[in-house]
Each structure stands twice: as C-alpha cells, then as structure tokens.
Amino acid sequence: MTEPRNTLWIRRFQPRPTARVRLVCLPHAGGSATFFAGLPALLDPEVEVLAVQYPGRQDRRGEPFVESLDHLARAVADELLPWADRPLALFGHSLGAVLGFEVARSLTAAGHVPAALFVSGRRAPSRQRREYAHALDDDGLLREIRTLSGTDDRVLADEELLRMVLPAVRADYRIVENYRYTPGPPLDCPLTVFTGADDPKVSADEAEAWREHTTDAFDLVTLSGGHFFLTAHQERLAEVITKGLTPFLARR
C-alpha cells in the first residue's frame, strides 16, 4: 500500500513504515512536534510516532494561528485519515490532551475508533475552570510560563526567541481557555491519564473525572512533579504507553 503523503502537519522523526500501530503525539500550548523527537527510541519498534506540528511555529511560523480548538481538532483529524490504514493511538499533553480527546471523537465519527487515548497534564473535558492567561500582558504570560516550567530557560533568557515564542503560546492558551466541552457519547477506546502529583493545573478529582469519557478500560497514573512532570518520567511514560498498545503489537 502506498504510504500517506507527508504534509506540514505530520512529522516522523524515526519512520517505521511496517509498524503495527501509530502513536499520534499532540504538543502542549506553545509547543512543537520536536518535543516528541526522542520518544520513538523509548517505544516498542512496532510503534511508529507521528508528531503533529501546529500552524504558526517553527517552519510553519508564517501561517496564521488556528482560531479555535474545535477547528484545530477537525483539521488534525482530517490530516490523520490517510494514516488510518493501521491502528491509530493518540497521546497529548496539556492543550494536546483535550485536543487528543476531540480528535478521538472526530476519528470515531469518521469510522476510525482510536486504538487508545493517552492524555497528560489536563483535567477532564467535562471539568471547567475559568482561565485568562491568554489575556495577560507579556510579563504576566512570561510569569505563567516560568511557573509551569514548560519552556527551555535558554528561550526565556533570549529576547529574540521570546518574541518568536510568545505569540504561539498566547494563541494556544486562547483556544484551550475558550474551549467548552459539548456533551456527547463517551469514547469506545481505552483511556490512560497521566498526572503530576503537584500539578497546579489538575487536581486529583479532575484527573479521575476522565473516567467518565470512555466505556472501555481506564487507568490513572500519578507521577511526581508539576505540570511538566513528563519530562522527568519519559521512560515510565513510554513503558505505560507500550503496555497499553500491547494488544496491537503481538505478531500474527
């Protein structure tokens, strides 16, 4: 079968064209596909990683930012359909978590139920908070970024790099903070939630509430750390993801 055409949306850092399952990775607010460049080496060789590059950053810097999370979810789902010739699993952190949920809904509606959904650093879609970080001035937004420790300190110290990063961060915060969950049927795929024990963005109850969003198996994995706990637990993350995809990895 002819491989899907690579587009500006999809990055394959370690192509594995014969892999049995594909893991689609969705970055956090202000993040890019390169955040997941090291993940393929930690996963089973039968898992191919597809990292999504949002408009408005790195080599897509000249493109306009997406106006809503719903629009972004539909665009990502459309880009993934050509890759659905084999099972697709989804993994997203923070903004990427709720985006992954909405992409999973779109794929399901298109007849492609995901193999699994893995989310981290985000409360369940049905649990709302009022957030306005996107409306802060630049100094306020920088304080928010530093508090969450999600941006390389070298970037925070470089004024030119900051000018490049802040617009993407603000645009992503805007779409996730304006997102409102539309009630609907739960997903029909396994759902695994990763959360940081000290994450100010997600309480234990808000993480547990993801259970409501699937009729299939549910697992909650709590790890030490704050909002970006996953950077210190990459091996554990990969281990849990591989275990969750085991049904798709066994050779026939």
GROMACS .gro file of C-alpha atoms in nm:
model
  252
    1MET     CA    1   0.000   0.000   0.000
    2THR     CA    2   0.128   0.348  -0.086
    3GLU     CA    3   0.235   0.544   0.221
    4PRO     CA    4   0.040   0.861   0.305
    5ARG     CA    5   0.195   1.180   0.174
    6ASN     CA    6   0.392   1.374   0.435
    7THR     CA    7   0.244   1.718   0.498
    8LEU     CA    8   0.339   2.017   0.709
    9TRP     CA    9   0.113   1.878   0.982
   10ILE     CA   10   0.277   1.538   1.035
   11ARG     CA   11   0.639   1.471   1.143
   12ARG     CA   12   0.805   1.127   1.152
   13PHE     CA   13   1.135   1.151   1.338
   14GLN     CA   14   1.202   0.777   1.308
   15PRO     CA   15   0.987   0.637   1.024
   16ARG     CA   16   0.874   0.280   1.079
   17PRO     CA   17   0.664   0.203   0.771
   18THR     CA   18   0.595  -0.157   0.876
   19ALA     CA   19   0.497  -0.075   1.235
   20ARG     CA   20   0.173  -0.232   1.354
   21VAL     CA   21   0.034   0.077   1.529
   22ARG     CA   22   0.089   0.451   1.503
   23LEU     CA   23   0.103   0.686   1.802
   24VAL     CA   24  -0.003   1.042   1.721
   25CYS     CA   25   0.157   1.297   1.957
   26LEU     CA   26  -0.004   1.635   2.020
   27PRO     CA   27   0.206   1.913   2.179
   28HIS     CA   28   0.125   2.144   2.469
   29ALA     CA   29   0.048   2.517   2.436
   30GLY     CA   30   0.336   2.689   2.259
   31GLY     CA   31   0.494   2.351   2.189
   32SER     CA   32   0.600   2.193   1.864
   33ALA     CA   33   0.639   1.849   1.712
   34THR     CA   34   1.008   1.838   1.808
   35PHE     CA   35   0.906   1.800   2.174
   36PHE     CA   36   0.847   1.432   2.089
   37ALA     CA   37   1.162   1.374   1.882
   38GLY     CA   38   1.315   1.142   2.143
   39LEU     CA   39   1.005   0.935   2.213
   40PRO     CA   40   1.035   0.679   1.928
   41ALA     CA   41   1.361   0.544   2.072
   42LEU     CA   42   1.184   0.463   2.400
   43LEU     CA   43   0.891   0.277   2.246
   44ASP     CA   44   0.848  -0.072   2.104
   45PRO     CA   45   0.982  -0.088   1.746
   46GLU     CA   46   0.631  -0.185   1.630
   47VAL     CA   47   0.507   0.163   1.728
   48GLU     CA   48   0.558   0.448   1.482
   49VAL     CA   49   0.537   0.802   1.620
   50LEU     CA   50   0.361   1.074   1.424
   51ALA     CA   51   0.409   1.417   1.584
   52VAL     CA   52   0.170   1.696   1.489
   53GLN     CA   53   0.305   2.041   1.403
   54TYR     CA   54   0.051   2.316   1.465
   55PRO     CA   55   0.039   2.622   1.237
   56GLY     CA   56   0.224   2.934   1.349
   57ARG     CA   57   0.550   2.786   1.482
   58GLN     CA   58   0.895   2.678   1.363
   59ASP     CA   59   0.875   2.603   0.990
   60ARG     CA   60   0.503   2.696   0.993
   61ARG     CA   61   0.569   3.031   1.157
   62GLY     CA   62   0.434   3.224   0.861
   63GLU     CA   63   0.091   3.060   0.883
   64PRO     CA   64  -0.196   3.209   1.085
   65PHE     CA   65  -0.279   3.052   1.421
   66VAL     CA   66  -0.590   2.837   1.442
   67GLU     CA   67  -0.889   3.026   1.584
   68SER     CA   68  -1.050   2.752   1.795
   69LEU     CA   69  -0.971   2.413   1.941
   70ASP     CA   70  -1.267   2.261   1.758
   71HIS     CA   71  -1.127   2.384   1.426
   72LEU     CA   72  -0.782   2.251   1.513
   73ALA     CA   73  -0.928   1.911   1.608
   74ARG     CA   74  -1.113   1.881   1.277
   75ALA     CA   75  -0.801   1.980   1.082
   76VAL     CA   76  -0.582   1.727   1.266
   77ALA     CA   77  -0.840   1.451   1.225
   78ASP     CA   78  -0.859   1.519   0.851
   79GLU     CA   79  -0.479   1.502   0.825
   80LEU     CA   80  -0.477   1.169   1.010
   81LEU     CA   81  -0.734   0.989   0.797
   82PRO     CA   82  -0.477   0.885   0.532
   83TRP     CA   83  -0.271   0.727   0.813
   84ALA     CA   84  -0.562   0.521   0.944
   85ASP     CA   85  -0.478   0.216   0.734
   86ARG     CA   86  -0.349   0.071   1.062
   87PRO     CA   87  -0.449   0.137   1.425
   88LEU     CA   88  -0.402   0.495   1.545
   89ALA     CA   89  -0.344   0.579   1.911
   90LEU     CA   90  -0.330   0.935   2.044
   91PHE     CA   91  -0.112   1.098   2.309
   92GLY     CA   92  -0.138   1.463   2.411
   93HIS     CA   93  -0.009   1.681   2.692
   94SER     CA   94  -0.200   1.979   2.838
   95LEU     CA   95  -0.356   2.153   2.534
   96GLY     CA   96  -0.266   1.835   2.344
   97ALA     CA   97  -0.470   1.626   2.588
   98VAL     CA   98  -0.804   1.797   2.527
   99LEU     CA   99  -0.714   1.823   2.157
  100GLY     CA  100  -0.649   1.448   2.153
  101PHE     CA  101  -0.989   1.389   2.308
  102GLU     CA  102  -1.163   1.596   2.040
  103VAL     CA  103  -0.957   1.433   1.762
  104ALA     CA  104  -1.058   1.092   1.902
  105ARG     CA  105  -1.422   1.198   1.881
  106SER     CA  106  -1.377   1.313   1.521
  107LEU     CA  107  -1.197   0.994   1.418
  108THR     CA  108  -1.467   0.783   1.583
  109ALA     CA  109  -1.736   0.974   1.394
  110ALA     CA  110  -1.543   0.900   1.073
  111GLY     CA  111  -1.543   0.527   1.150
  112HIS     CA  112  -1.190   0.502   1.292
  113VAL     CA  113  -1.213   0.433   1.665
  114PRO     CA  114  -0.866   0.504   1.812
  115ALA     CA  115  -0.662   0.213   1.943
  116ALA     CA  116  -0.615   0.409   2.267
  117LEU     CA  117  -0.609   0.762   2.405
  118PHE     CA  118  -0.327   0.872   2.637
  119VAL     CA  119  -0.356   1.215   2.799
  120SER     CA  120  -0.144   1.405   3.049
  121GLY     CA  121  -0.139   1.736   3.233
  122ARG     CA  122  -0.503   1.827   3.176
  123ARG     CA  123  -0.829   1.797   3.366
  124ALA     CA  124  -1.120   1.605   3.212
  125PRO     CA  125  -1.305   1.797   2.937
  126SER     CA  126  -1.621   1.795   3.149
  127ARG     CA  127  -1.444   1.982   3.432
  128GLN     CA  128  -1.423   2.354   3.356
  129ARG     CA  129  -1.216   2.629   3.516
  130ARG     CA  130  -1.218   2.999   3.435
  131GLU     CA  131  -0.872   3.083   3.296
  132TYR     CA  132  -0.744   3.405   3.141
  133ALA     CA  133  -0.369   3.360   3.091
  134HIS     CA  134  -0.408   3.444   2.722
  135ALA     CA  135  -0.528   3.794   2.820
  136LEU     CA  136  -0.223   3.873   3.035
  137ASP     CA  137   0.039   4.119   2.914
  138ASP     CA  138   0.374   3.979   2.802
  139ASP     CA  139   0.527   3.999   3.150
  140GLY     CA  140   0.230   3.818   3.302
  141LEU     CA  141   0.238   3.549   3.038
  142LEU     CA  142   0.610   3.500   3.096
  143ARG     CA  143   0.544   3.455   3.469
  144GLU     CA  144   0.286   3.190   3.383
  145ILE     CA  145   0.533   3.006   3.159
  146ARG     CA  146   0.806   3.018   3.422
  147THR     CA  147   0.567   2.890   3.690
  148LEU     CA  148   0.482   2.585   3.481
  149SER     CA  149   0.845   2.530   3.372
  150GLY     CA  150   0.741   2.429   3.024
  151THR     CA  151   0.987   2.638   2.826
  152ASP     CA  152   1.362   2.596   2.800
  153ASP     CA  153   1.540   2.851   3.023
  154ARG     CA  154   1.761   2.943   2.727
  155VAL     CA  155   1.450   3.061   2.544
  156LEU     CA  156   1.330   3.265   2.843
  157ALA     CA  157   1.668   3.441   2.858
  158ASP     CA  158   1.677   3.527   2.486
  159GLU     CA  159   1.466   3.830   2.394
  160GLU     CA  160   1.459   3.748   2.023
  161LEU     CA  161   1.348   3.391   2.085
  162LEU     CA  162   1.083   3.515   2.328
  163ARG     CA  163   0.933   3.738   2.060
  164MET     CA  164   0.903   3.428   1.842
  165VAL     CA  165   0.757   3.203   2.113
  166LEU     CA  166   0.509   3.428   2.294
  167PRO     CA  167   0.259   3.472   2.008
  168ALA     CA  168   0.224   3.094   1.972
  169VAL     CA  169   0.190   3.048   2.348
  170ARG     CA  170  -0.077   3.318   2.369
  171ALA     CA  171  -0.269   3.182   2.069
  172ASP     CA  172  -0.267   2.829   2.212
  173TYR     CA  173  -0.373   2.948   2.558
  174ARG     CA  174  -0.658   3.140   2.394
  175ILE     CA  175  -0.803   2.836   2.217
  176VAL     CA  176  -0.772   2.599   2.513
  177GLU     CA  177  -0.903   2.852   2.767
  178ASN     CA  178  -1.201   2.932   2.542
  179TYR     CA  179  -1.274   2.562   2.479
  180ARG     CA  180  -1.608   2.441   2.608
  181TYR     CA  181  -1.690   2.073   2.621
  182THR     CA  182  -2.001   1.966   2.427
  183PRO     CA  183  -2.161   1.665   2.598
  184GLY     CA  184  -2.180   1.351   2.387
  185PRO     CA  185  -2.130   0.975   2.396
  186PRO     CA  186  -1.814   0.857   2.571
  187LEU     CA  187  -1.529   0.714   2.367
  188ASP     CA  188  -1.509   0.342   2.295
  189CYS     CA  189  -1.132   0.310   2.340
  190PRO     CA  190  -0.901   0.255   2.638
  191LEU     CA  191  -0.810   0.580   2.811
  192THR     CA  192  -0.496   0.633   3.020
  193VAL     CA  193  -0.442   0.954   3.218
  194PHE     CA  194  -0.101   1.073   3.341
  195THR     CA  195  -0.097   1.345   3.604
  196GLY     CA  196   0.166   1.521   3.814
  197ALA     CA  197   0.121   1.496   4.190
  198ASP     CA  198   0.195   1.870   4.225
  199ASP     CA  199   0.041   1.998   3.902
  200PRO     CA  200  -0.144   2.326   3.981
  201LYS     CA  201  -0.349   2.284   3.664
  202VAL     CA  202  -0.503   1.944   3.752
  203SER     CA  203  -0.644   1.822   4.083
  204ALA     CA  204  -0.676   1.453   4.166
  205ASP     CA  205  -1.054   1.473   4.121
  206GLU     CA  206  -1.020   1.649   3.784
  207ALA     CA  207  -0.782   1.379   3.662
  208GLU     CA  208  -1.009   1.099   3.787
  209ALA     CA  209  -1.306   1.260   3.605
  210TRP     CA  210  -1.158   1.146   3.272
  211ARG     CA  211  -1.311   0.808   3.363
  212GLU     CA  212  -1.648   0.944   3.252
  213HIS     CA  213  -1.523   0.984   2.897
  214THR     CA  214  -1.480   0.621   2.794
  215THR     CA  215  -1.677   0.298   2.805
  216ASP     CA  216  -1.353   0.099   2.778
  217ALA     CA  217  -1.063   0.040   3.020
  218PHE     CA  218  -0.945   0.338   3.226
  219ASP     CA  219  -0.615   0.389   3.406
  220LEU     CA  220  -0.486   0.683   3.610
  221VAL     CA  221  -0.108   0.711   3.657
  222THR     CA  222   0.015   0.970   3.908
  223LEU     CA  223   0.383   1.067   3.890
  224SER     CA  224   0.596   1.306   4.092
  225GLY     CA  225   0.633   1.661   3.966
  226GLY     CA  226   0.437   1.962   3.847
  227HIS     CA  227   0.272   2.045   3.516
  228PHE     CA  228   0.564   1.923   3.306
  229PHE     CA  229   0.627   1.611   3.514
  230LEU     CA  230   0.654   1.405   3.195
  231THR     CA  231   0.999   1.544   3.109
  232ALA     CA  232   1.142   1.362   3.414
  233HIS     CA  233   0.944   1.042   3.353
  234GLN     CA  234   0.986   0.971   2.982
  235GLU     CA  235   1.089   0.608   3.031
  236ARG     CA  236   0.790   0.541   3.257
  237LEU     CA  237   0.559   0.717   3.012
  238ALA     CA  238   0.689   0.503   2.724
  239GLU     CA  239   0.654   0.188   2.935
  240VAL     CA  240   0.287   0.257   3.013
  241ILE     CA  241   0.211   0.353   2.652
  242THR     CA  242   0.377   0.037   2.519
  243LYS     CA  243   0.182  -0.174   2.767
  244GLY     CA  244  -0.142  -0.005   2.662
  245LEU     CA  245  -0.070  -0.086   2.297
  246THR     CA  246   0.032  -0.448   2.360
  247PRO     CA  247  -0.286  -0.593   2.201
  248PHE     CA  248  -0.181  -0.433   1.872
  249LEU     CA  249   0.185  -0.534   1.889
  250ALA     CA  250   0.163  -0.914   1.906
  251ARG     CA  251   0.278  -1.074   1.584
  252ARG     CA  252   0.022  -1.279   1.397
   0.00000   0.00000   0.00000
